[in-house]
Tab-separated table of C-alpha atoms in Angstrom:
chain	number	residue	atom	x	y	z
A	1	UNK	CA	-3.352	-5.778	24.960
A	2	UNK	CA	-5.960	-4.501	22.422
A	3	UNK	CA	-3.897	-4.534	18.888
A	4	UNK	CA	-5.316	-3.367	15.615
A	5	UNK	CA	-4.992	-4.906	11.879
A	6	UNK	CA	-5.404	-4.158	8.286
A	7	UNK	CA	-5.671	-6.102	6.091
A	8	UNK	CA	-4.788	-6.146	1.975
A	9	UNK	CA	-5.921	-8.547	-1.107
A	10	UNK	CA	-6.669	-8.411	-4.309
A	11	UNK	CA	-9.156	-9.687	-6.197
A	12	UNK	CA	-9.326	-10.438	-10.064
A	13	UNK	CA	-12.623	-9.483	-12.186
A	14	UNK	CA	-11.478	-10.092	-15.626
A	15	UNK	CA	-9.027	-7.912	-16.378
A	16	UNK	CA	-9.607	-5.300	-13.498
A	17	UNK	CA	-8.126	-6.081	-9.871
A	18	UNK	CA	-9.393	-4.180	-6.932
A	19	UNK	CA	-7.984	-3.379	-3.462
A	20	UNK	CA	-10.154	-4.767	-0.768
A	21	UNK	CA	-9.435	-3.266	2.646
A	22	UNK	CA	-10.747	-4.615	5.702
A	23	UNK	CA	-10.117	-2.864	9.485
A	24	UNK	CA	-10.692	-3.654	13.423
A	25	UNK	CA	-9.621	-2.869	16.537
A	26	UNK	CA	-9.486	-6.107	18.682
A	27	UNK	CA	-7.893	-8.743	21.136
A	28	UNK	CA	-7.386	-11.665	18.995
A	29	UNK	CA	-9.271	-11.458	15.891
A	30	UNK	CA	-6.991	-9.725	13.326
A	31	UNK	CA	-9.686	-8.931	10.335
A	32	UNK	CA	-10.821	-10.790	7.689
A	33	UNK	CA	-11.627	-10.160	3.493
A	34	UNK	CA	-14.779	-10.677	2.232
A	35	UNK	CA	-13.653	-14.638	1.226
A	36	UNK	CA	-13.827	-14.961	5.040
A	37	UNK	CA	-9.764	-15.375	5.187
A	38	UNK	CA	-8.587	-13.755	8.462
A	39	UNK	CA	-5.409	-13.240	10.127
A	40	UNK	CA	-5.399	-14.645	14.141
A	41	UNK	CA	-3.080	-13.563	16.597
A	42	UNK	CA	-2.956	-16.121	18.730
A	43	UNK	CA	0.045	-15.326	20.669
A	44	UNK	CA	2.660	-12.462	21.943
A	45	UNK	CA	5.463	-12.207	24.499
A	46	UNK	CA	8.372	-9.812	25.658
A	47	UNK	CA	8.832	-6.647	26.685
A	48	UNK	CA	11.599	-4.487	27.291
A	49	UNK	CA	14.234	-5.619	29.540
A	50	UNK	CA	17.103	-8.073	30.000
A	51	UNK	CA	15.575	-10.692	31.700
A	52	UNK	CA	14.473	-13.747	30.776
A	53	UNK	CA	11.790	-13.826	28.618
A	54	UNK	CA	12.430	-9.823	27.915
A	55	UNK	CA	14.123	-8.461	24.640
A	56	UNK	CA	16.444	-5.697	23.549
A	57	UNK	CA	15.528	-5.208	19.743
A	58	UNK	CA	14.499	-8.586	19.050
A	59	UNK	CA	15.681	-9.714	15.086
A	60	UNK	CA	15.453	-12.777	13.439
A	61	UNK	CA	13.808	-16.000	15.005
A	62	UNK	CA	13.107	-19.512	13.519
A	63	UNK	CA	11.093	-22.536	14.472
A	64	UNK	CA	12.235	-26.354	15.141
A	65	UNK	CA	9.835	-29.422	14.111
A	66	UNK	CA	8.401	-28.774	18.061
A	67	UNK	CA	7.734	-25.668	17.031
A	68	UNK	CA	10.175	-24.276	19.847
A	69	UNK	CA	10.972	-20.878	19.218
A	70	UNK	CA	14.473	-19.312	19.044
A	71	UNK	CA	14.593	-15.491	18.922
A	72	UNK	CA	17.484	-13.488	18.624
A	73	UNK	CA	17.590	-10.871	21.387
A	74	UNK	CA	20.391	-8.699	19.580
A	75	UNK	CA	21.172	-6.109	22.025
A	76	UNK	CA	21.624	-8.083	24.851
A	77	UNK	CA	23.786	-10.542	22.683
A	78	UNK	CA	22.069	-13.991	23.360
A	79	UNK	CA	19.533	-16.193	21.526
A	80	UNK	CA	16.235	-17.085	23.891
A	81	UNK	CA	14.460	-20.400	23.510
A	82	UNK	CA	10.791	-20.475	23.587
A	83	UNK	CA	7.609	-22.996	23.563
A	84	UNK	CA	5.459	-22.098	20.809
A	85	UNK	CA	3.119	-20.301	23.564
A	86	UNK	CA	5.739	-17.975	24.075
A	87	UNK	CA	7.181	-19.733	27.917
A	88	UNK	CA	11.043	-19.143	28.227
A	89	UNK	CA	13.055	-21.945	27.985
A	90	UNK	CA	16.134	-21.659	27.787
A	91	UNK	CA	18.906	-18.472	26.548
A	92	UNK	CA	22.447	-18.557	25.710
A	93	UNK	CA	25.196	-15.813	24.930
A	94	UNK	CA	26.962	-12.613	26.062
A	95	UNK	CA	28.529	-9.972	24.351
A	96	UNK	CA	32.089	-10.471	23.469
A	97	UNK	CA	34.223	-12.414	21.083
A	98	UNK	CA	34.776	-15.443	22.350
A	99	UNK	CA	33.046	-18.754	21.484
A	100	UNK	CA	29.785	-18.915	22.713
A	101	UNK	CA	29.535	-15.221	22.899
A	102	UNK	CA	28.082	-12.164	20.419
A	103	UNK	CA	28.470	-8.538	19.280
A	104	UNK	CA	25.154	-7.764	17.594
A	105	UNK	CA	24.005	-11.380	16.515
A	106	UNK	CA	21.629	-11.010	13.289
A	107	UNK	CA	20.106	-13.916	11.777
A	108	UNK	CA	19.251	-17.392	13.004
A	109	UNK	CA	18.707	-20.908	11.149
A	110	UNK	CA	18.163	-24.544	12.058
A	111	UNK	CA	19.509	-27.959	10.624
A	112	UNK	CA	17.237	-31.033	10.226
A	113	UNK	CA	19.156	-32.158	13.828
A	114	UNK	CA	18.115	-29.135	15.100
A	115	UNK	CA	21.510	-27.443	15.512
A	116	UNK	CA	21.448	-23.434	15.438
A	117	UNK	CA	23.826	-21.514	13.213
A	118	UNK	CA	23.838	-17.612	14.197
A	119	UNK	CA	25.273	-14.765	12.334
A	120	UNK	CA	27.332	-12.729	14.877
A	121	UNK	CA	27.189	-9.843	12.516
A	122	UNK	CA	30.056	-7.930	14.479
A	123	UNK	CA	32.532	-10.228	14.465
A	124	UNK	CA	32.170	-11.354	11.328
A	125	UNK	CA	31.892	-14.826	11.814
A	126	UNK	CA	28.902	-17.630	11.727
A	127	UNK	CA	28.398	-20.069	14.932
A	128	UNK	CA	27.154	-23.701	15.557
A	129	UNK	CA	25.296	-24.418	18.249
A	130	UNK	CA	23.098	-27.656	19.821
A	131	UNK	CA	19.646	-26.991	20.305
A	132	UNK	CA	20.292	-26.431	24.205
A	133	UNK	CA	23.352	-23.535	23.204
A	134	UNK	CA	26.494	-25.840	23.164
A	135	UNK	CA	29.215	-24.230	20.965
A	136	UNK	CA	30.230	-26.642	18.166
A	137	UNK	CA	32.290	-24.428	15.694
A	138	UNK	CA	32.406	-20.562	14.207
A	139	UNK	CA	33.582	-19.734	11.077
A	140	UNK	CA	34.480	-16.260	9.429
A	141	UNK	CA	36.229	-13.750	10.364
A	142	UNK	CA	36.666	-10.338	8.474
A	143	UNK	CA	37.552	-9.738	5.188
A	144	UNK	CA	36.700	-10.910	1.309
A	145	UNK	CA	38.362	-14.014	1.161
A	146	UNK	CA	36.319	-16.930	0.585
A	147	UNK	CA	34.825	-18.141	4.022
A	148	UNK	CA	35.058	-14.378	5.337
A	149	UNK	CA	32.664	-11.992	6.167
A	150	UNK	CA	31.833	-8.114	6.000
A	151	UNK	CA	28.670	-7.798	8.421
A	152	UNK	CA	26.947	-11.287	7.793
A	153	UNK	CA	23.285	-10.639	8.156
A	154	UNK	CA	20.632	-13.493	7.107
A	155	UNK	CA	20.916	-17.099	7.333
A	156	UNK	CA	19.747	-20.082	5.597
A	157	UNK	CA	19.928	-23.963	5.524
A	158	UNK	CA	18.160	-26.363	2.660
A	159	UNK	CA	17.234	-29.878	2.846
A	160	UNK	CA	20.536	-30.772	2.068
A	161	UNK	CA	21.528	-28.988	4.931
A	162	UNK	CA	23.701	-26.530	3.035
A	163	UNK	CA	24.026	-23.122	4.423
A	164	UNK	CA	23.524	-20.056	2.608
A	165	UNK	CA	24.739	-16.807	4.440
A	166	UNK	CA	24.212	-13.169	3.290
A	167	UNK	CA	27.780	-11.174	3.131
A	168	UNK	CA	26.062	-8.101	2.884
A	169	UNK	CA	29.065	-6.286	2.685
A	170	UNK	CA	30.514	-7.641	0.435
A	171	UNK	CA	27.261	-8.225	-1.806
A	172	UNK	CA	27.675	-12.180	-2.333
A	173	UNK	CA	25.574	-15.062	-1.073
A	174	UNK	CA	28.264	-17.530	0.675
A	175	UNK	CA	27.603	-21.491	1.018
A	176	UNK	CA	28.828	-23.634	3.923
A	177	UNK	CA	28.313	-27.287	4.759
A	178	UNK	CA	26.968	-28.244	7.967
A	179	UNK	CA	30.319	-28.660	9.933
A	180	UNK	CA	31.116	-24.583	8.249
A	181	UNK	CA	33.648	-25.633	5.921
A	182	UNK	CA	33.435	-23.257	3.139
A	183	UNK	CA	32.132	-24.978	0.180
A	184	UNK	CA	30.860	-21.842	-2.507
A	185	UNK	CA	29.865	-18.382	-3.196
A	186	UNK	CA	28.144	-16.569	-5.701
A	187	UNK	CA	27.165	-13.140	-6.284
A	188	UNK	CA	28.481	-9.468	-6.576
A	189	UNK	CA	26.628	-5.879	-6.224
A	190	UNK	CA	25.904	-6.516	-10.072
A	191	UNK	CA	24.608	-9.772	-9.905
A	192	UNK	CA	22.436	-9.511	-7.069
A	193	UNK	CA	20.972	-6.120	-8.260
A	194	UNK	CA	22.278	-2.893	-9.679
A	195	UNK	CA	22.846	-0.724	-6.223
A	196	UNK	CA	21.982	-3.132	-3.771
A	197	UNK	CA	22.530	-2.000	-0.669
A	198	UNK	CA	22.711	-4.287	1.929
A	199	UNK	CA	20.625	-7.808	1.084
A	200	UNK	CA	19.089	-8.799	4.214
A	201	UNK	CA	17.822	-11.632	4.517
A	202	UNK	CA	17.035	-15.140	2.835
A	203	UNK	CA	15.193	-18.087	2.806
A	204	UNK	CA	14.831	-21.453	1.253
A	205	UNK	CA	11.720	-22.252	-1.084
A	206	UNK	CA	10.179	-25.507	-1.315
A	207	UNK	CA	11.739	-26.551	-4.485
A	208	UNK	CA	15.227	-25.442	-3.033
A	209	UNK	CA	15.230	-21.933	-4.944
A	210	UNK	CA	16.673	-18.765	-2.982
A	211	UNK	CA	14.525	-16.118	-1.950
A	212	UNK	CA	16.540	-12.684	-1.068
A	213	UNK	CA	15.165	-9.586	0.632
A	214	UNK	CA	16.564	-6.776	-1.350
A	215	UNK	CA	16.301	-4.016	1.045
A	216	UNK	CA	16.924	-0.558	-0.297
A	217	UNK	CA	15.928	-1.763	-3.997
A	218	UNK	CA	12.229	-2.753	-2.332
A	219	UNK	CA	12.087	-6.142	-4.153
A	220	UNK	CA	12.254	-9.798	-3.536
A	221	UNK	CA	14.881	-11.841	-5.432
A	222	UNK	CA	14.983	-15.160	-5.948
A	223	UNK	CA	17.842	-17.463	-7.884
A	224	UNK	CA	19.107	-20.738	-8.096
A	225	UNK	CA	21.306	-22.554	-6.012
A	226	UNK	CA	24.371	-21.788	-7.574
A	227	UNK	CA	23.105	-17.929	-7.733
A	228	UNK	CA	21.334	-18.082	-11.755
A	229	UNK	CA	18.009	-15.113	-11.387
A	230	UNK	CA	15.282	-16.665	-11.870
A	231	UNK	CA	12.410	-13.703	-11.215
A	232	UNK	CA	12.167	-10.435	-9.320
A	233	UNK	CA	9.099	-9.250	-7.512
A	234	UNK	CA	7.921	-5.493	-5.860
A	235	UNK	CA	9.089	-1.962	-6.038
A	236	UNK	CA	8.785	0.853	-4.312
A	237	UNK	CA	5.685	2.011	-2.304
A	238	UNK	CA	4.662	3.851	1.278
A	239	UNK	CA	1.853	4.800	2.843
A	240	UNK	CA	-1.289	3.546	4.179
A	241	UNK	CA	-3.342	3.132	0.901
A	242	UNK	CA	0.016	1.596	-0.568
A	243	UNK	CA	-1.314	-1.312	-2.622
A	244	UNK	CA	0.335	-5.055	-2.028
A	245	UNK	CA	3.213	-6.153	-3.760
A	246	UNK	CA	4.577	-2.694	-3.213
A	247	UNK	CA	7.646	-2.366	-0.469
A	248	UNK	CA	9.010	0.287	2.155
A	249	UNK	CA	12.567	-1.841	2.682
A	250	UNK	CA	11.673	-5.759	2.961
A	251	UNK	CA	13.193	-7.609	5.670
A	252	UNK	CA	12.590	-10.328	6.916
A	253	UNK	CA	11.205	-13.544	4.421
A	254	UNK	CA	9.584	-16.564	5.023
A	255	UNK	CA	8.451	-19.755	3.674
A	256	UNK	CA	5.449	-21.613	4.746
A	257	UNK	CA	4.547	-25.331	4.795
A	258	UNK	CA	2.706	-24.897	1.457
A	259	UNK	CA	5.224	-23.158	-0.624
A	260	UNK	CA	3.366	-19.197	0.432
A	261	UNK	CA	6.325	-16.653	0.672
A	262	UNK	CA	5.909	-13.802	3.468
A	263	UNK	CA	7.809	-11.007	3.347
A	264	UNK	CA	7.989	-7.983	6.443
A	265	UNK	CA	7.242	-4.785	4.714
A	266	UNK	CA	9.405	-3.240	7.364
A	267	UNK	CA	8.458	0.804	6.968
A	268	UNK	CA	4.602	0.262	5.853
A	269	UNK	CA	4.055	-1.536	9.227
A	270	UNK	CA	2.534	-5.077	7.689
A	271	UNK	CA	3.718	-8.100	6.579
A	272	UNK	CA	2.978	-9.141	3.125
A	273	UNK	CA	1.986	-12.953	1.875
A	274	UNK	CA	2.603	-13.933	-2.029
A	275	UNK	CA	1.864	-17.451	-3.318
A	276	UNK	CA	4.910	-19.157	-4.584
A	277	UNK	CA	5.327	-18.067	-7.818
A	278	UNK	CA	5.269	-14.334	-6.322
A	279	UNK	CA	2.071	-13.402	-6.439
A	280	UNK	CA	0.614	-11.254	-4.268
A	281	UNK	CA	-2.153	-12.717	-2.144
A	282	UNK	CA	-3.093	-10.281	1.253
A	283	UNK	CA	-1.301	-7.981	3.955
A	284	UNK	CA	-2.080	-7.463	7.031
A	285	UNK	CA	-0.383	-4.388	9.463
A	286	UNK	CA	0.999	-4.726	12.398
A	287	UNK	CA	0.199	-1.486	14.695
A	288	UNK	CA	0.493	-1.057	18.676
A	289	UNK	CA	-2.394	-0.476	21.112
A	290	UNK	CA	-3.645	3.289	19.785
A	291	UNK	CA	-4.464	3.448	16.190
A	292	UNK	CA	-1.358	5.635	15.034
A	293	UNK	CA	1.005	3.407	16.890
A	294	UNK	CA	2.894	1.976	13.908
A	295	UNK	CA	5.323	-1.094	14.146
A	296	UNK	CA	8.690	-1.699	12.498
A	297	UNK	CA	8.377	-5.508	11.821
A	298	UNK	CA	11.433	-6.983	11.422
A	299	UNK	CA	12.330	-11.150	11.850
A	300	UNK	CA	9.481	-13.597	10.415
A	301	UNK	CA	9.693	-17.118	10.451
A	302	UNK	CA	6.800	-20.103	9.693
A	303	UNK	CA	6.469	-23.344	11.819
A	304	UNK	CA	5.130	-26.276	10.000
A	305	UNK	CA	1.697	-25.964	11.218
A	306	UNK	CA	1.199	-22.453	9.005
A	307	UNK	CA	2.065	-20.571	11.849
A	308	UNK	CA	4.087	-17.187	11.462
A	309	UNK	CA	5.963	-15.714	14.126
A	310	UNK	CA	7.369	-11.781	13.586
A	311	UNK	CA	9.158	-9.733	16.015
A	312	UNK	CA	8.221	-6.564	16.116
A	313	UNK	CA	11.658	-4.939	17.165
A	314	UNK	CA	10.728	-1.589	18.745
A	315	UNK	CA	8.447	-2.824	20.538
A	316	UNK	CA	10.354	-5.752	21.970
A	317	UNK	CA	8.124	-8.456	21.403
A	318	UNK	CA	7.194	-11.557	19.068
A	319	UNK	CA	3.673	-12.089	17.595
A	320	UNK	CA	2.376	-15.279	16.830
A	321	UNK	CA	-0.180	-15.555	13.680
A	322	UNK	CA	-2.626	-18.074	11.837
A	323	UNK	CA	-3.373	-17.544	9.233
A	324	UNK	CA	-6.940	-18.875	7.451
A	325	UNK	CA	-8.710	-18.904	4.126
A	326	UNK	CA	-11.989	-18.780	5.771
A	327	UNK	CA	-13.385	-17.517	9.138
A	328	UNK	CA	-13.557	-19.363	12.646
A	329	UNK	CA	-16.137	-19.703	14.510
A	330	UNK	CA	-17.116	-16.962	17.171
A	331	UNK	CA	-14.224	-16.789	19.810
A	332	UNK	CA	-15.506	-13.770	21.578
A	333	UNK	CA	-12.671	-11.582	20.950
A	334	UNK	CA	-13.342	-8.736	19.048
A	335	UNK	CA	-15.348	-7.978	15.937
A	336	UNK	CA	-15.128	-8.986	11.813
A	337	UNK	CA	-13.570	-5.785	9.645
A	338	UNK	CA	-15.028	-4.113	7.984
A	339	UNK	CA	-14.897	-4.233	3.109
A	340	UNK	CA	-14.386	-1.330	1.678
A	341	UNK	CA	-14.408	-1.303	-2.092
């Protein structure tokens, strides 16, 4: 399937920074800037369908160290397990409320052992899972108490395998330790930011800071562990010729190996890459097979080796990227963008 990119940087000339937009129509190679970075697909899988291997609005996904992919396949209330070439494993899950099973799962996040905690956003509750789909242990349940839950959306675990769940309901970032016992919470509609509506999801940086999609505010928050701001990034911007660092609701955030923060810039089609400290860096859109067929990325997750997966939800499917600062060699596939200054 033929899919065409865009892609978004900026470059500094003293004081002045231009937009540099490159385009192509192609199999596999995405576009490149005039530095020669490029973004690859490399891989993509699912269609509609609830068989294995298909997806009903796919959301959030995350990586292991074998860089075995776990996507969660919302509407037909299960989690799928896939090599990192996109070949169906494994899939656990049904709707219902019962251990084990799901009404509207949302995010997904993995321990150091590999276990896999999933928000069950309907019932209100976080679950524990092996990596082959044993239930261990749920926690939640709704309300506002401490350890309770109004819609829990994203999901998060540090190095010290604490893990950091979005009540988006009830505007507050809630800690767990690995075994779910409630251990801390921090945050109100105030604290995270003045009319937030519904904080979406969250990630862990490299130096154990936490970085919040702030959806309907079109920023990126990030704070301490114990919930302190430390810097806000983006504001509002849509359209084609929308410049980067500019948001249509953020989603779904990311951390690669080397510290670079991605961020799905959900209703301008592209996903967004900043270096740590929140700088924007390049873009690149994610559109269907005719030129006007515009994507609503959604999940986004980074394996160790750079690589960033994103499910693009209406179109039932998971792309696999790499990106490069400078070109490949010729691969056959397709043709470099073109610069426009």
């Amino acid at each position: 399937m033929s899919i065409s990119s865009s892609l978004w940087t900026t470059r500094g000339i003293g004081s002045i920074s231009l937009l540099l937009i490159s385009t192509a129509a192609v199999t596999a190679y995405e576009g490149r800037d005039e530095s020669g970075a490029h973004f690859n697909l490399v891989a993509e899988w699912g269609e509609y369908g609830s068989k294995a291997g298909q997806f009903k609005y796919p959301c959030m996904l995350a990586v292991d160290a074998s860089s075995s992919v776990y996507v969660v396949d919302q509407h037909n209330h299960r989690i799928q397990k896939f090599d990192a070439g996109g070949r169906f494993l494994h899939s656990w899950g049904r709707f219902g409320n019962g251990p084990g099973q799901f009404n509207y799962p949302f995010g997904i996040a993995l321990d150091s052992s590999g276990a896999v905690y999933v928000s069950d956003m309907d019932n209100h509750r976080v679950q524990k899972f092996s990596p082959g789909g044993e239930f261990l242990k749920a926690a939640g349940g709704y309300g506002s108490e401490s350890g309770r839950f109004k819609h829990p959306y994203g999901l998060a675990i540090d190095s010290r395998g604490i893990v950091y769940v979005i009540d988006t309901l009830n505007y507050r970032v809630q800690k767990f330790d690995r075994d779910l016992n409630f251990v801390g919470a921090w945050g109100s509609q105030e604290e995270i930011g003045i009319k937030t509506y519904m904080p979406h999801e969250i990630a862990i940086a490299r130096d154990g800071s936490v970085i919040l999609s702030d959806r309907q505010n079109h920023r990126i928050s990030i704070f301490n562990p114990v919930g302190k701001l430390v810097k806000r990034f983006g504001q509002y911007g849509e359209g084609p010729d929308t410049l980067g660092g500019r948001f249509s609701e953020p989603h779904g955030v990311a951390v690669g190996p080397d510290g670079t923060i991605y961020v799905c810039d959900r209703y301008n089609y592209r996903v967004q890459r900043f270096n740590p400290a929140g700088v924007f860096e390049a873009a690149w859109s994610i559109r269907g097979p005719k030129e006007d067929s515009q994507q609503y990325v959604l999940g986004l997750a980074a394996d160790a080796k750079g690589n960033i997966y994103v499910t693009d939800q209406y179109r039932h499917r998971v792309l696999k990227y790499r990106y490069s600062p400078s070109a490949p060699a010729a691969t056959g596939f397709g043709a470099p963008g073109r610069v426009r200054k």
